[in-house]
CSV table of C-alpha atoms in Angstrom, one decimal:
chain,number,residue,atom,x,y,z
A,1,MET,CA,2.4,-54.8,-82.4
A,2,GLY,CA,5.6,-53.7,-80.6
A,3,LEU,CA,5.7,-52.1,-77.1
A,4,GLU,CA,6.4,-48.7,-78.5
A,5,GLU,CA,3.3,-48.8,-80.7
A,6,GLU,CA,1.2,-50.1,-77.7
A,7,ILE,CA,2.5,-47.3,-75.6
A,8,GLU,CA,1.7,-44.7,-78.2
A,9,ASP,CA,-1.8,-46.2,-78.6
A,10,LEU,CA,-2.4,-46.0,-74.9
A,11,ARG,CA,-1.3,-42.4,-74.8
A,12,GLU,CA,-3.6,-41.5,-77.6
A,13,GLU,CA,-6.5,-43.2,-76.0
A,14,ILE,CA,-5.9,-41.4,-72.7
A,15,ALA,CA,-5.6,-38.1,-74.4
A,16,GLU,CA,-8.9,-38.7,-76.3
A,17,THR,CA,-10.9,-39.9,-73.4
A,18,PRO,CA,-12.8,-37.1,-71.6
A,19,TYR,CA,-12.1,-37.5,-67.8
A,20,ASN,CA,-15.1,-37.6,-65.6
A,21,LYS,CA,-16.7,-39.8,-62.9
A,22,SER,CA,-18.0,-42.2,-65.5
A,23,THR,CA,-14.7,-42.7,-67.2
A,24,GLU,CA,-12.2,-42.4,-64.3
A,25,GLU,CA,-12.1,-46.2,-63.8
A,26,HIS,CA,-11.3,-46.7,-67.5
A,27,VAL,CA,-8.7,-43.9,-67.5
A,28,GLY,CA,-7.1,-45.4,-64.3
A,29,ARG,CA,-6.8,-48.8,-66.0
A,30,LEU,CA,-5.2,-47.2,-69.1
A,31,LYS,CA,-2.7,-45.2,-67.0
A,32,ALA,CA,-1.7,-48.3,-65.0
A,33,LYS,CA,-1.3,-50.3,-68.3
A,34,LEU,CA,0.8,-47.4,-69.7
A,35,ALA,CA,3.1,-47.4,-66.7
A,36,GLU,CA,3.5,-51.2,-67.0
A,37,LYS,CA,4.3,-51.1,-70.7
A,38,LYS,CA,6.8,-48.3,-70.3
A,39,GLU,CA,8.5,-50.3,-67.5
A,40,LYS,CA,8.8,-53.3,-69.9
A,41,LEU,CA,10.2,-51.1,-72.7
A,42,GLU,CA,12.8,-49.6,-70.3
A,43,ASN,CA,13.9,-53.0,-69.0
A,44,GLN,CA,14.3,-54.2,-72.6
A,45,SER,CA,16.4,-51.2,-73.5
A,46,SER,CA,18.6,-51.8,-70.4
A,47,ALA,CA,19.0,-55.5,-71.3
A,48,GLY,CA,20.1,-54.5,-74.8
A,49,GLY,CA,23.3,-53.0,-73.4
A,50,GLY,CA,25.0,-50.1,-75.1
A,51,GLN,CA,27.2,-47.4,-73.7
A,52,GLY,CA,25.9,-45.9,-70.5
A,53,TYR,CA,27.0,-43.0,-68.4
A,54,ALA,CA,28.3,-44.6,-65.2
A,55,VAL,CA,29.4,-41.8,-62.9
A,56,GLU,CA,30.5,-42.7,-59.4
A,57,LYS,CA,28.9,-40.5,-56.8
A,58,THR,CA,31.5,-38.8,-54.7
A,59,GLY,CA,31.5,-35.9,-52.2
A,60,ASP,CA,28.8,-34.7,-49.9
A,61,ALA,CA,26.0,-34.3,-52.5
A,62,THR,CA,25.5,-34.6,-56.2
A,63,VAL,CA,23.9,-31.9,-58.5
A,64,ALA,CA,22.8,-32.5,-62.1
A,65,PHE,CA,22.7,-29.6,-64.6
A,66,VAL,CA,19.8,-30.3,-66.9
A,67,GLY,CA,19.2,-28.3,-70.1
A,68,PHE,CA,19.0,-28.4,-73.9
A,69,PRO,CA,22.1,-28.3,-76.0
A,70,SER,CA,24.1,-25.1,-76.1
A,71,VAL,CA,22.6,-23.4,-73.0
A,72,GLY,CA,26.0,-23.0,-71.4
A,73,LYS,CA,26.1,-26.0,-69.0
A,74,SER,CA,29.7,-26.8,-69.8
A,75,THR,CA,30.8,-23.2,-69.4
A,76,LEU,CA,29.0,-23.0,-66.1
A,77,LEU,CA,30.6,-26.2,-64.8
A,78,ASN,CA,34.0,-24.9,-65.7
A,79,ALA,CA,33.3,-21.6,-63.9
A,80,LEU,CA,32.1,-23.3,-60.7
A,81,THR,CA,34.6,-26.1,-60.5
A,82,ALA,CA,38.0,-27.2,-61.6
A,83,ALA,CA,36.5,-29.4,-64.3
A,84,GLU,CA,37.4,-29.0,-68.0
A,85,SER,CA,34.2,-29.8,-69.8
A,86,GLU,CA,34.5,-29.1,-73.6
A,87,VAL,CA,32.9,-25.9,-74.6
A,88,GLY,CA,31.8,-25.1,-78.2
A,89,GLU,CA,29.4,-22.7,-80.0
A,90,TYR,CA,27.5,-25.6,-81.5
A,91,GLU,CA,25.0,-28.2,-80.2
A,92,PHE,CA,25.9,-31.6,-78.6
A,93,THR,CA,29.5,-30.6,-77.6
A,94,THR,CA,29.1,-32.7,-74.4
A,95,LEU,CA,28.8,-36.4,-75.4
A,96,ASP,CA,29.7,-37.9,-72.0
A,97,VAL,CA,28.8,-36.9,-68.5
A,98,ASN,CA,31.4,-34.6,-67.1
A,99,PRO,CA,31.8,-34.3,-63.3
A,100,GLY,CA,33.3,-31.5,-61.4
A,101,MET,CA,33.7,-30.7,-57.7
A,102,LEU,CA,32.3,-27.5,-56.2
A,103,GLN,CA,33.8,-26.7,-52.9
A,104,TYR,CA,31.5,-24.5,-50.9
A,105,ASN,CA,31.0,-23.9,-47.1
A,106,GLY,CA,33.4,-26.7,-46.5
A,107,ALA,CA,31.4,-29.2,-48.5
A,108,ASN,CA,32.4,-31.1,-51.6
A,109,ILE,CA,29.5,-30.9,-54.0
A,110,GLN,CA,29.7,-33.1,-57.1
A,111,VAL,CA,28.3,-31.3,-60.2
A,112,LEU,CA,27.4,-33.3,-63.3
A,113,ASP,CA,27.3,-31.6,-66.7
A,114,VAL,CA,25.1,-34.1,-68.6
A,115,PRO,CA,24.6,-34.2,-72.4
A,116,GLY,CA,22.0,-31.8,-73.6
A,117,LEU,CA,18.5,-33.2,-73.4
A,118,ILE,CA,16.3,-33.2,-76.4
A,119,GLU,CA,12.6,-33.9,-76.8
A,120,GLY,CA,12.0,-37.7,-76.7
A,121,ALA,CA,14.9,-38.3,-74.4
A,122,ALA,CA,12.7,-40.5,-72.1
A,123,SER,CA,12.1,-42.7,-75.2
A,124,GLY,CA,15.8,-43.1,-75.9
A,125,ARG,CA,16.4,-40.4,-78.4
A,126,GLY,CA,19.9,-38.9,-78.3
A,127,GLY,CA,21.0,-41.4,-75.6
A,128,GLY,CA,18.3,-39.9,-73.4
A,129,GLN,CA,17.7,-42.9,-71.3
A,130,GLU,CA,21.3,-43.0,-70.2
A,131,VAL,CA,21.4,-39.3,-69.5
A,132,LEU,CA,18.2,-39.5,-67.5
A,133,SER,CA,19.5,-42.4,-65.4
A,134,VAL,CA,22.3,-40.1,-64.2
A,135,VAL,CA,19.8,-37.4,-63.3
A,136,ARG,CA,17.8,-39.9,-61.2
A,137,ALA,CA,20.8,-40.5,-59.0
A,138,ALA,CA,21.4,-36.8,-58.2
A,139,ASP,CA,20.4,-35.0,-55.0
A,140,LEU,CA,19.3,-31.8,-56.8
A,141,VAL,CA,18.3,-31.0,-60.3
A,142,VAL,CA,19.4,-27.6,-61.6
A,143,PHE,CA,17.5,-26.5,-64.8
A,144,VAL,CA,19.9,-24.4,-66.9
A,145,LEU,CA,17.9,-22.3,-69.2
A,146,SER,CA,18.9,-19.8,-71.9
A,147,VAL,CA,17.4,-16.3,-71.2
A,148,PHE,CA,16.1,-16.4,-74.8
A,149,GLU,CA,14.3,-19.8,-74.5
A,150,ILE,CA,12.5,-20.1,-71.1
A,151,ASP,CA,9.9,-22.3,-72.8
A,152,GLN,CA,12.5,-25.1,-72.8
A,153,TYR,CA,11.6,-25.6,-69.2
A,154,ASP,CA,8.3,-27.2,-70.2
A,155,ARG,CA,9.9,-29.8,-72.4
A,156,LEU,CA,12.7,-30.6,-69.9
A,157,LYS,CA,10.3,-31.1,-67.1
A,158,GLU,CA,8.1,-33.3,-69.2
A,159,GLU,CA,11.0,-35.5,-70.2
A,160,LEU,CA,12.0,-35.9,-66.5
A,161,TYR,CA,8.4,-36.8,-65.6
A,162,LYS,CA,8.2,-39.4,-68.3
A,163,ASN,CA,11.4,-41.0,-66.9
A,164,LYS,CA,9.9,-41.4,-63.4
A,165,ILE,CA,11.5,-38.3,-61.9
A,166,ARG,CA,9.1,-36.3,-59.7
A,167,LEU,CA,10.3,-32.8,-58.9
A,168,ASP,CA,9.5,-30.8,-55.7
A,169,GLN,CA,7.0,-33.2,-54.3
A,170,GLU,CA,6.9,-35.9,-51.6
A,171,PRO,CA,6.2,-39.6,-52.4
A,172,PRO,CA,2.5,-40.5,-52.2
A,173,SER,CA,1.5,-41.7,-48.7
A,174,ILE,CA,0.3,-45.2,-49.8
A,175,HIS,CA,1.0,-48.5,-48.1
A,176,ILE,CA,0.3,-51.8,-49.8
A,177,SER,CA,0.5,-55.1,-48.0
A,178,LYS,CA,0.0,-58.3,-49.9
A,179,LYS,CA,-2.0,-61.1,-48.3
A,180,GLY,CA,-3.1,-64.7,-49.1
A,181,LYS,CA,-6.8,-64.2,-49.7
A,182,GLY,CA,-9.7,-61.8,-49.3
A,183,GLY,CA,-9.2,-59.7,-52.4
A,184,ILE,CA,-8.2,-56.0,-52.3
A,185,ARG,CA,-9.3,-54.0,-49.3
A,186,VAL,CA,-9.0,-50.2,-49.4
A,187,THR,CA,-8.9,-48.0,-46.3
A,188,SER,CA,-8.2,-44.2,-46.2
A,189,SER,CA,-7.6,-41.7,-43.4
A,190,VAL,CA,-9.0,-38.9,-45.7
A,191,ASP,CA,-12.0,-38.6,-48.0
A,192,GLN,CA,-11.0,-39.6,-51.6
A,193,ASP,CA,-12.3,-38.2,-54.8
A,194,LEU,CA,-11.3,-41.4,-56.5
A,195,SER,CA,-13.8,-44.2,-56.1
A,196,GLU,CA,-12.8,-47.4,-54.5
A,197,ASN,CA,-13.4,-49.3,-57.7
A,198,VAL,CA,-10.8,-47.1,-59.5
A,199,ILE,CA,-8.2,-47.7,-56.8
A,200,LYS,CA,-8.8,-51.5,-57.0
A,201,GLU,CA,-8.7,-51.5,-60.8
A,202,VAL,CA,-5.3,-49.7,-60.8
A,203,LEU,CA,-3.9,-52.3,-58.4
A,204,ARG,CA,-5.3,-55.2,-60.4
A,205,GLU,CA,-3.6,-53.9,-63.5
A,206,GLN,CA,-0.3,-54.0,-61.5
A,207,GLY,CA,-0.8,-57.6,-60.6
A,208,TYR,CA,-2.4,-57.3,-57.1
A,209,VAL,CA,-5.1,-59.8,-56.4
A,210,ASN,CA,-5.2,-59.9,-52.5
A,211,ALA,CA,-3.9,-56.9,-50.7
A,212,ASP,CA,-4.6,-54.3,-48.0
A,213,VAL,CA,-4.2,-50.7,-49.3
A,214,THR,CA,-3.9,-47.8,-46.9
A,215,LEU,CA,-4.1,-44.2,-48.2
A,216,ARG,CA,-3.0,-41.3,-45.9
A,217,GLU,CA,-3.6,-38.5,-48.4
A,218,GLN,CA,-6.0,-37.5,-51.1
A,219,ILE,CA,-4.6,-38.7,-54.4
A,220,ASP,CA,-5.4,-38.5,-58.1
A,221,ILE,CA,-4.8,-41.3,-60.6
A,222,ASP,CA,-1.3,-40.3,-61.5
A,223,ARG,CA,-0.2,-40.2,-57.8
A,224,LEU,CA,-1.9,-43.5,-57.3
A,225,VAL,CA,0.0,-45.1,-60.1
A,226,ASP,CA,3.2,-43.6,-58.8
A,227,GLY,CA,2.6,-45.0,-55.4
A,228,VAL,CA,1.7,-48.5,-56.7
A,229,MET,CA,4.7,-48.6,-59.0
A,230,ASP,CA,7.0,-47.5,-56.1
A,231,ASN,CA,10.0,-46.8,-58.4
A,232,ARG,CA,9.9,-43.0,-58.8
A,233,GLU,CA,12.6,-40.6,-57.8
A,234,TYR,CA,11.5,-37.6,-55.8
A,235,LEU,CA,14.1,-34.8,-56.2
A,236,PRO,CA,14.2,-31.1,-55.4
A,237,SER,CA,14.9,-28.7,-58.3
A,238,MET,CA,15.8,-25.1,-59.0
A,239,VAL,CA,16.1,-22.8,-62.0
A,240,THR,CA,19.1,-20.8,-63.2
A,241,VAL,CA,18.8,-18.5,-66.2
A,242,ASN,CA,22.0,-18.1,-68.2
A,243,LYS,CA,23.3,-15.5,-70.8
A,244,VAL,CA,21.7,-12.6,-69.0
A,245,ASP,CA,24.6,-10.4,-70.2
A,246,LEU,CA,23.2,-10.6,-73.7
A,247,ILE,CA,19.9,-9.0,-73.1
A,248,GLU,CA,18.8,-5.4,-72.8
A,249,PRO,CA,17.2,-4.2,-69.5
A,250,ASP,CA,13.7,-3.9,-71.0
A,251,TYR,CA,13.8,-7.6,-72.1
A,252,ALA,CA,14.3,-8.7,-68.5
A,253,GLU,CA,10.6,-8.2,-67.6
A,254,LYS,CA,9.6,-10.4,-70.5
A,255,VAL,CA,11.8,-13.1,-69.1
A,256,ARG,CA,10.3,-12.7,-65.6
A,257,ASP,CA,6.8,-12.9,-67.1
A,258,GLU,CA,7.7,-16.2,-68.9
A,259,LEU,CA,8.9,-17.6,-65.7
A,260,ARG,CA,5.7,-16.7,-63.9
A,261,ASP,CA,3.7,-18.3,-66.7
A,262,ARG,CA,5.4,-21.6,-65.6
A,263,ASP,CA,4.8,-21.1,-61.9
A,264,ILE,CA,8.4,-20.2,-61.3
A,265,ASP,CA,8.9,-17.2,-59.0
A,266,PRO,CA,11.4,-14.9,-60.8
A,267,ASP,CA,12.8,-14.0,-57.4
A,268,GLU,CA,13.6,-17.7,-56.8
A,269,ALA,CA,15.3,-18.2,-60.1
A,270,VAL,CA,19.0,-17.4,-60.2
A,271,PHE,CA,20.1,-15.1,-63.1
A,272,ILE,CA,23.7,-15.6,-64.3
A,273,SER,CA,26.2,-15.2,-67.0
A,274,ALA,CA,28.5,-18.3,-67.0
A,275,GLU,CA,30.6,-16.7,-69.7
A,276,LYS,CA,31.2,-13.5,-67.7
A,277,GLU,CA,31.1,-15.4,-64.4
A,278,LYS,CA,28.4,-13.1,-63.0
A,279,GLY,CA,25.8,-14.3,-60.4
A,280,LEU,CA,27.8,-17.4,-59.5
A,281,GLU,CA,28.0,-16.6,-55.8
A,282,SER,CA,24.2,-16.4,-55.7
A,283,LEU,CA,24.0,-19.7,-57.5
A,284,LYS,CA,26.3,-21.4,-55.1
A,285,GLU,CA,24.3,-20.1,-52.1
A,286,ARG,CA,21.1,-21.3,-53.7
A,287,ILE,CA,22.5,-24.8,-54.4
A,288,TRP,CA,23.7,-25.0,-50.9
A,289,SER,CA,20.3,-24.0,-49.6
A,290,GLU,CA,18.3,-26.4,-51.8
A,291,LEU,CA,20.5,-29.3,-50.9
A,292,GLY,CA,19.6,-28.8,-47.2
A,293,MET,CA,23.0,-29.5,-45.8
A,294,MET,CA,24.7,-28.2,-42.6
A,295,ARG,CA,28.2,-28.0,-41.2
A,296,ILE,CA,29.2,-29.6,-38.0
A,297,TYR,CA,32.6,-28.6,-36.6
A,298,MET,CA,34.3,-31.5,-34.8
A,299,ASP,CA,36.1,-30.8,-31.6
A,300,LYS,CA,39.0,-33.3,-31.9
A,301,PRO,CA,40.8,-34.5,-28.8
A,302,GLY,CA,44.2,-32.7,-28.4
A,303,ARG,CA,43.7,-30.7,-31.6
A,304,GLY,CA,40.8,-28.4,-30.9
A,305,VAL,CA,37.9,-27.5,-33.2
A,306,ASP,CA,38.4,-28.1,-36.9
A,307,TYR,CA,36.7,-25.2,-38.6
A,308,GLU,CA,38.5,-25.9,-42.0
A,309,GLU,CA,36.9,-29.2,-42.8
A,310,PRO,CA,33.5,-29.6,-41.2
A,311,LEU,CA,31.4,-32.7,-41.2
A,312,VAL,CA,28.7,-32.0,-43.8
A,313,VAL,CA,25.3,-33.7,-43.0
A,314,PRO,CA,21.7,-33.2,-44.1
A,315,GLN,CA,19.6,-30.8,-42.0
A,316,GLY,CA,17.8,-32.7,-39.3
A,317,SER,CA,20.7,-35.1,-38.6
A,318,THR,CA,21.2,-36.4,-35.2
A,319,ILE,CA,24.3,-37.4,-33.2
A,320,GLU,CA,23.7,-41.0,-34.4
A,321,ASP,CA,23.7,-39.8,-38.1
A,322,ALA,CA,26.9,-38.0,-37.5
A,323,CYS,CA,28.5,-41.1,-36.1
A,324,GLU,CA,27.4,-43.1,-39.1
A,325,ARG,CA,28.8,-40.5,-41.4
A,326,LEU,CA,32.1,-40.5,-39.6
A,327,GLY,CA,32.2,-44.3,-39.9
A,328,GLY,CA,34.3,-46.9,-38.0
A,329,ASP,CA,33.0,-48.2,-34.7
A,330,LEU,CA,32.0,-44.9,-33.2
A,331,LYS,CA,28.4,-45.9,-32.7
A,332,GLN,CA,29.4,-49.0,-30.7
A,333,ARG,CA,32.0,-47.1,-28.6
A,334,PHE,CA,29.7,-44.0,-28.1
A,335,ARG,CA,29.2,-42.9,-24.5
A,336,PHE,CA,27.8,-39.4,-24.9
A,337,ALA,CA,28.5,-36.1,-26.8
A,338,ARG,CA,29.0,-32.5,-25.9
A,339,VAL,CA,27.4,-29.9,-28.2
A,340,SER,CA,27.8,-26.1,-28.4
A,341,GLY,CA,25.8,-24.0,-30.8
A,342,SER,CA,22.2,-23.2,-31.6
A,343,SER,CA,20.9,-26.7,-31.0
A,344,ALA,CA,22.3,-26.7,-27.4
A,345,LYS,CA,20.7,-25.2,-24.3
A,346,HIS,CA,24.1,-24.1,-23.2
A,347,ASP,CA,27.7,-24.5,-24.3
A,348,GLU,CA,29.0,-28.1,-24.1
A,349,GLN,CA,25.6,-29.5,-23.3
A,350,GLN,CA,25.9,-33.3,-22.7
A,351,VAL,CA,23.5,-35.1,-25.1
A,352,GLY,CA,22.8,-38.6,-26.4
A,353,MET,CA,22.5,-40.2,-29.8
A,354,ASP,CA,19.0,-38.8,-30.5
A,355,HIS,CA,20.0,-35.1,-30.1
A,356,GLU,CA,19.2,-33.2,-33.3
A,357,LEU,CA,22.1,-31.0,-34.5
A,358,ALA,CA,22.0,-27.5,-36.1
A,359,ASP,CA,24.2,-25.8,-38.7
A,360,GLU,CA,27.6,-24.8,-37.4
A,361,ASP,CA,27.2,-26.7,-34.1
A,362,VAL,CA,30.5,-27.7,-32.4
A,363,LEU,CA,30.5,-31.5,-31.6
A,364,ARG,CA,32.8,-33.5,-29.3
A,365,LEU,CA,32.2,-37.2,-29.1
A,366,ILE,CA,33.1,-39.0,-25.9
A,367,VAL,CA,33.7,-42.7,-26.7
A,368,ARG,CA,35.0,-45.8,-25.0
A,369,LYS,CA,38.6,-46.8,-25.6
C-alpha cells in the first residue's frame, strides 16, 4: 500500500471513530500517524523535483493573494502595483507566481498573485504543493473571494490547514526536551482535558522515548500534534470580497450573512471592485494594519529628518531592532539614541538599545566614529 492510500485510510478511520474519553488515546495515535505519513509524502514529492515557484522575498513584508481561479487576483495585483499579471476571463490564467510591489506609507510591500488554488492542492493537484509553499513564506494571507462564491473560503482555508498553515492563532505553548532515560514525563501549568496517556501516546508516535514535556496552555489533540511536529506556519489573514460592482444592493445582505456563517465579521472584510478600482484605499489601509508595521523617521546628521523614506519595522520594535534593520556595524558603534514622538516622555529623549519605538517616532542614533 502506498503512502497516499495509507493517508486516506487513516483519514477515514479518524472520521469514523466517535471521539470521547474512551477513544481519545486511539484518535490521538491516529492523528499523530497521519501527520507523520503526510510529512513523508511531502518529502517524497519535494525530492521528486519538478518546477517550483521560487520567489525571492523583497521589500518590508510579503502578502499572498489566495483564491480560486478567476476571482480577480491578477486584476487586483495590477490595480495595486505596477505589476503586469496576465488577466483573462477564463480559469488558470496565472500559471506562475507573479510578484508586484505595493508602495504604501513609505513601505515596500511585496504582493504575490499565486496560481488559483483548487480543492486537493495540499495533495499536489494543480501544482498545489508548490503554490502553498509560496504562501507559507508570506507575512500575511489575503483571501480573495468572489462576491458570488463566499463558500470558497471554506475550501481554501481547509487546503491551507492541510499544508500546515495555521491562520490567526499563536503556536501552541509546548516545550519538549529530550533526555537519556526515564521515559516521557508530562508537566502542565494548567488543567488538561487530555489525559496524560494520550499526550504520551502522541509523542511516542513521533519517535520520542525519553523526554520532558511542559504544557503552558490547555490543548486539544490537533494543537498537541502541531506542537510536537513543530513545523507549522502561523500567519495572520484577512478577507477581501471582489466584484461587488456586479451585485444589486439587496444581494449585499446575503453576502454579509454568508460571511457571518463563516465567523467572518462583515465589517472586517474589505469589499472591492478590482476591475473598477473601487475600495482599494480601504484594502491598502487594512493590509498595512494587519501586517503590524510602523514608520520610524530617521534624523540623519547634517541632512535633517527623512520623512520621505522611513525605516519600516514591526510594531514593538526596539532601538536594537532598528539598528539591526539598518545593518552595518551600528550595534557595535552605538552610544545612545534620541527619540521624539509618542514613545518618548519628551522631545529628543535620550534612550538606550531596549527602548520600544512607536509609529512615526523620529530617531537619531549617536554612534562612535
